[in-house]
């Protein structure tokens, strides 16, 4: 799977679409923080939506993705502040 995602990422990056390339480069800067925080954010969203009896749909997946990015940016800032990254 790792090889396949890497190949797909390189293929998409080679199309030289500025918006997508900038998104990939931005994601690579916070990828470690995103890796560390994504399961926590996903679990919090699942529990919160379960309490309200809302199903996990594409809308909640998008909300989770946006919150993961926001949390990863915060964690990345914190790591830089204390000198880990």
XYZ file of N, CA, C and O in Angstrom:
340
model
N 0.825 -1.191 0.000
C 0.000 0.000 0.000
C 0.875 1.263 0.000
O 0.535 2.240 -0.658
N 1.958 1.224 0.754
C 2.839 2.391 0.819
C 3.395 2.732 -0.559
O 3.409 3.897 -0.956
N 3.840 1.713 -1.282
C 4.380 1.939 -2.615
C 3.306 2.506 -3.549
O 3.565 3.424 -4.327
N 2.103 1.974 -3.455
C 1.015 2.438 -4.315
C 0.641 3.886 -4.050
O 0.455 4.672 -4.994
N 0.531 4.272 -2.777
C 0.198 5.657 -2.445
C 1.322 6.616 -2.837
O 1.078 7.736 -3.274
N 2.549 6.155 -2.674
C 3.682 6.981 -3.073
C 3.685 7.204 -4.585
O 3.876 8.334 -5.059
N 3.449 6.133 -5.329
C 3.407 6.246 -6.793
C 2.259 7.147 -7.235
O 2.416 7.981 -8.134
N 1.098 7.002 -6.606
C -0.047 7.853 -6.939
C 0.257 9.314 -6.624
O -0.050 10.212 -7.417
N 0.871 9.553 -5.468
C 1.231 10.917 -5.100
C 2.210 11.543 -6.074
O 2.075 12.711 -6.460
N 3.199 10.775 -6.490
C 4.169 11.289 -7.459
C 3.524 11.538 -8.818
O 3.843 12.520 -9.493
N 2.603 10.659 -9.207
C 1.907 10.848 -10.472
C 1.078 12.132 -10.437
O 1.147 12.945 -11.363
N 0.329 12.328 -9.374
C -0.501 13.535 -9.246
C 0.387 14.778 -9.191
O 0.086 15.796 -9.818
N 1.491 14.688 -8.458
C 2.408 15.826 -8.348
C 3.028 16.169 -9.703
O 3.286 17.342 -10.004
N 3.247 15.162 -10.537
C 3.882 15.398 -11.840
C 2.971 16.120 -12.825
O 3.445 16.605 -13.849
N 1.673 16.204 -12.529
C 0.758 16.942 -13.405
C 0.970 18.449 -13.319
O 0.441 19.203 -14.122
N 1.730 18.911 -12.323
C 2.097 20.325 -12.133
C 0.887 21.247 -12.013
O 0.868 22.350 -12.569
N -0.105 20.819 -11.272
C -1.249 21.669 -10.959
C -0.911 22.382 -9.655
O -0.771 21.741 -8.608
N -0.750 23.678 -9.722
C -0.202 24.454 -8.598
C -0.989 24.254 -7.303
O -0.387 24.060 -6.242
N -2.298 24.313 -7.348
C -3.108 24.187 -6.135
C -2.899 22.824 -5.474
O -2.706 22.735 -4.254
N -2.910 21.769 -6.264
C -2.727 20.422 -5.723
C -1.295 20.240 -5.219
O -1.086 19.663 -4.142
N -0.327 20.731 -5.966
C 1.067 20.613 -5.522
C 1.308 21.372 -4.221
O 2.010 20.883 -3.341
N 0.730 22.555 -4.088
C 0.865 23.316 -2.842
C 0.214 22.582 -1.678
O 0.734 22.590 -0.562
N -0.924 21.947 -1.928
C -1.600 21.165 -0.885
C -0.729 19.984 -0.457
O -0.593 19.714 0.737
N -0.136 19.291 -1.421
C 0.735 18.157 -1.102
C 1.959 18.628 -0.311
O 2.344 18.001 0.684
N 2.557 19.741 -0.711
C 3.724 20.267 -0.002
C 3.357 20.729 1.410
O 4.118 20.513 2.360
N 2.182 21.360 1.558
C 1.734 21.775 2.886
C 1.502 20.561 3.771
O 1.912 20.543 4.938
N 0.856 19.540 3.223
C 0.578 18.331 3.995
C 1.871 17.647 4.413
O 1.966 17.112 5.522
N 2.865 17.678 3.557
C 4.138 17.043 3.913
C 4.822 17.761 5.075
O 5.554 17.128 5.838
N 4.578 19.052 5.237
C 5.179 19.802 6.344
C 4.564 19.436 7.688
O 5.229 19.544 8.715
N 3.299 19.019 7.696
C 2.632 18.687 8.955
C 2.307 17.198 9.046
O 1.519 16.787 9.899
N 2.916 16.381 8.200
C 2.535 14.968 8.126
C 2.791 14.222 9.433
O 1.989 13.377 9.829
N 3.882 14.510 10.122
C 4.147 13.827 11.390
C 3.084 14.168 12.428
O 2.546 13.274 13.089
N 2.745 15.431 12.536
C 1.703 15.842 13.475
C 0.350 15.259 13.068
O -0.436 14.842 13.919
N 0.075 15.229 11.782
C -1.173 14.664 11.281
C -1.251 13.181 11.605
O -2.300 12.680 12.017
N -0.127 12.485 11.445
C -0.073 11.066 11.780
C -0.369 10.851 13.263
O -1.106 9.927 13.627
N 0.192 11.672 14.124
C 0.017 11.494 15.559
C -1.393 11.824 16.035
O -1.889 11.213 16.980
N -2.070 12.767 15.408
C -3.320 13.291 15.940
C -4.567 12.706 15.276
O -5.659 12.787 15.838
N -4.461 12.095 14.110
C -5.659 11.757 13.335
C -6.567 10.738 14.015
O -7.787 10.870 13.953
N -6.022 9.744 14.689
C -6.874 8.738 15.338
C -7.624 9.357 16.510
O -8.804 9.063 16.714
N -6.971 10.218 17.269
C -7.639 10.889 18.391
C -8.806 11.732 17.907
O -9.913 11.651 18.447
N -8.587 12.529 16.869
C -9.658 13.379 16.336
C -10.788 12.518 15.772
O -11.965 12.784 16.028
N -10.442 11.474 15.039
C -11.462 10.583 14.485
C -12.297 9.959 15.586
O -13.529 9.918 15.497
N -11.667 9.501 16.629
C -12.404 8.863 17.736
C -13.295 9.867 18.464
O -14.418 9.545 18.834
N -12.812 11.081 18.670
C -13.634 12.107 19.324
C -14.864 12.414 18.484
O -15.980 12.515 19.009
N -14.701 12.544 17.173
C -15.836 12.816 16.292
C -16.817 11.650 16.310
O -18.038 11.851 16.371
N -16.313 10.423 16.273
C -17.200 9.261 16.305
C -18.016 9.218 17.585
O -19.224 8.971 17.544
N -17.395 9.468 18.708
C -18.106 9.451 19.983
C -19.108 10.601 20.048
O -20.253 10.419 20.476
N -18.708 11.777 19.594
C -19.612 12.932 19.627
C -20.825 12.704 18.742
O -21.955 13.006 19.148
N -20.627 12.174 17.560
C -21.752 11.952 16.654
C -22.608 10.780 17.111
O -23.806 10.753 16.855
N -22.023 9.820 17.799
C -22.790 8.700 18.330
C -23.723 9.181 19.443
O -24.844 8.698 19.559
N -23.271 10.130 20.245
C -24.106 10.678 21.313
C -25.338 11.372 20.772
O -26.378 11.403 21.420
N -25.243 11.960 19.570
C -26.372 12.656 18.961
C -27.146 11.781 17.981
O -28.047 12.245 17.301
N -26.784 10.496 17.879
C -27.421 9.552 16.955
C -27.310 9.978 15.502
O -28.225 9.763 14.709
N -26.216 10.602 15.135
C -25.972 10.968 13.747
C -25.098 9.898 13.117
O -24.104 9.488 13.707
N -25.408 9.473 11.911
C -24.555 8.465 11.257
C -23.255 9.094 10.763
O -23.182 10.294 10.529
N -22.240 8.266 10.610
C -20.960 8.739 10.082
C -21.063 8.737 8.564
O -21.074 7.692 7.935
N -21.174 9.920 7.976
C -21.372 10.062 6.535
C -20.202 10.823 5.926
O -19.222 11.119 6.606
N -20.322 11.170 4.645
C -19.283 11.958 3.977
C -19.126 13.323 4.630
O -18.024 13.856 4.702
N -20.210 13.880 5.107
C -20.140 15.195 5.760
C -19.300 15.103 7.030
O -18.413 15.932 7.269
N -19.536 14.077 7.821
C -18.745 13.931 9.046
C -17.298 13.573 8.724
O -16.389 13.962 9.455
N -17.070 12.853 7.637
C -15.700 12.542 7.220
C -14.950 13.824 6.833
O -13.776 13.990 7.180
N -15.619 14.724 6.142
C -14.998 15.994 5.755
C -14.730 16.852 6.987
O -13.661 17.463 7.112
N -15.694 16.867 7.908
C -15.497 17.609 9.162
C -14.295 17.040 9.913
O -13.450 17.784 10.424
N -14.203 15.715 9.963
C -13.077 15.071 10.637
C -11.757 15.426 9.969
O -10.769 15.730 10.643
N -11.728 15.416 8.647
C -10.507 15.754 7.921
C -10.070 17.188 8.209
O -8.888 17.453 8.473
N -11.017 18.108 8.192
C -10.689 19.509 8.468
C -10.203 19.695 9.903
O -9.235 20.433 10.148
N -10.850 19.018 10.843
C -10.414 19.109 12.238
C -9.043 18.459 12.438
O -8.238 18.941 13.243
N -8.771 17.378 11.702
C -7.450 16.751 11.776
C -6.367 17.713 11.305
O -5.309 17.825 11.933
N -6.640 18.406 10.203
C -5.655 19.377 9.703
C -5.474 20.514 10.702
O -4.341 20.936 10.963
N -6.560 21.012 11.258
C -6.461 22.105 12.233
C -5.682 21.656 13.470
O -4.800 22.371 13.953
N -5.979 20.457 13.963
C -5.267 19.947 15.130
C -3.797 19.688 14.804
O -2.922 19.968 15.626
N -3.520 19.166 13.617
C -2.133 18.896 13.230
C -1.327 20.181 13.114
O -0.142 20.208 13.476
N -1.956 21.242 12.618
C -1.266 22.533 12.546
C -0.923 23.015 13.955
O 0.188 23.493 14.213
N -1.864 22.860 14.882
C -1.610 23.239 16.268
C -0.526 22.405 16.916
O 0.363 22.926 17.597
N -0.566 21.102 16.709
C 0.456 20.220 17.271
C 1.823 20.523 16.660
O 2.837 20.547 17.359
N 1.843 20.766 15.347
C 3.093 21.104 14.672
C 3.677 22.404 15.225
O 4.889 22.505 15.463
N 2.845 23.401 15.462
C 3.290 24.666 16.046
C 3.871 24.419 17.441
O 4.926 24.950 17.792
N 3.173 23.593 18.239
C 3.636 23.272 19.586
C 4.988 22.560 19.548
O 5.892 22.885 20.316
N 5.123 21.591 18.642
C 6.388 20.869 18.527
C 7.529 21.799 18.131
O 8.643 21.661 18.633
N 7.252 22.731 17.229
C 8.287 23.697 16.843
C 8.652 24.596 18.019
O 9.809 24.955 18.208
N 7.641 24.972 18.793
C 7.858 25.875 19.939
C 8.763 25.236 20.994
O 9.618 25.925 21.557
N 8.578 23.935 21.228
C 9.398 23.284 22.261
C 10.646 22.627 21.675
O 11.434 22.044 22.410
N 10.810 22.719 20.353
C 12.042 22.276 19.723
C 12.104 20.814 19.311
O 13.182 20.278 19.113
N 10.971 20.149 19.198
C 10.976 18.749 18.771
C 11.185 18.644 17.261
O 11.894 17.778 16.779
N 10.558 19.528 16.528
C 10.674 19.505 15.063
C 11.568 20.657 14.638
O 11.437 21.755 15.029
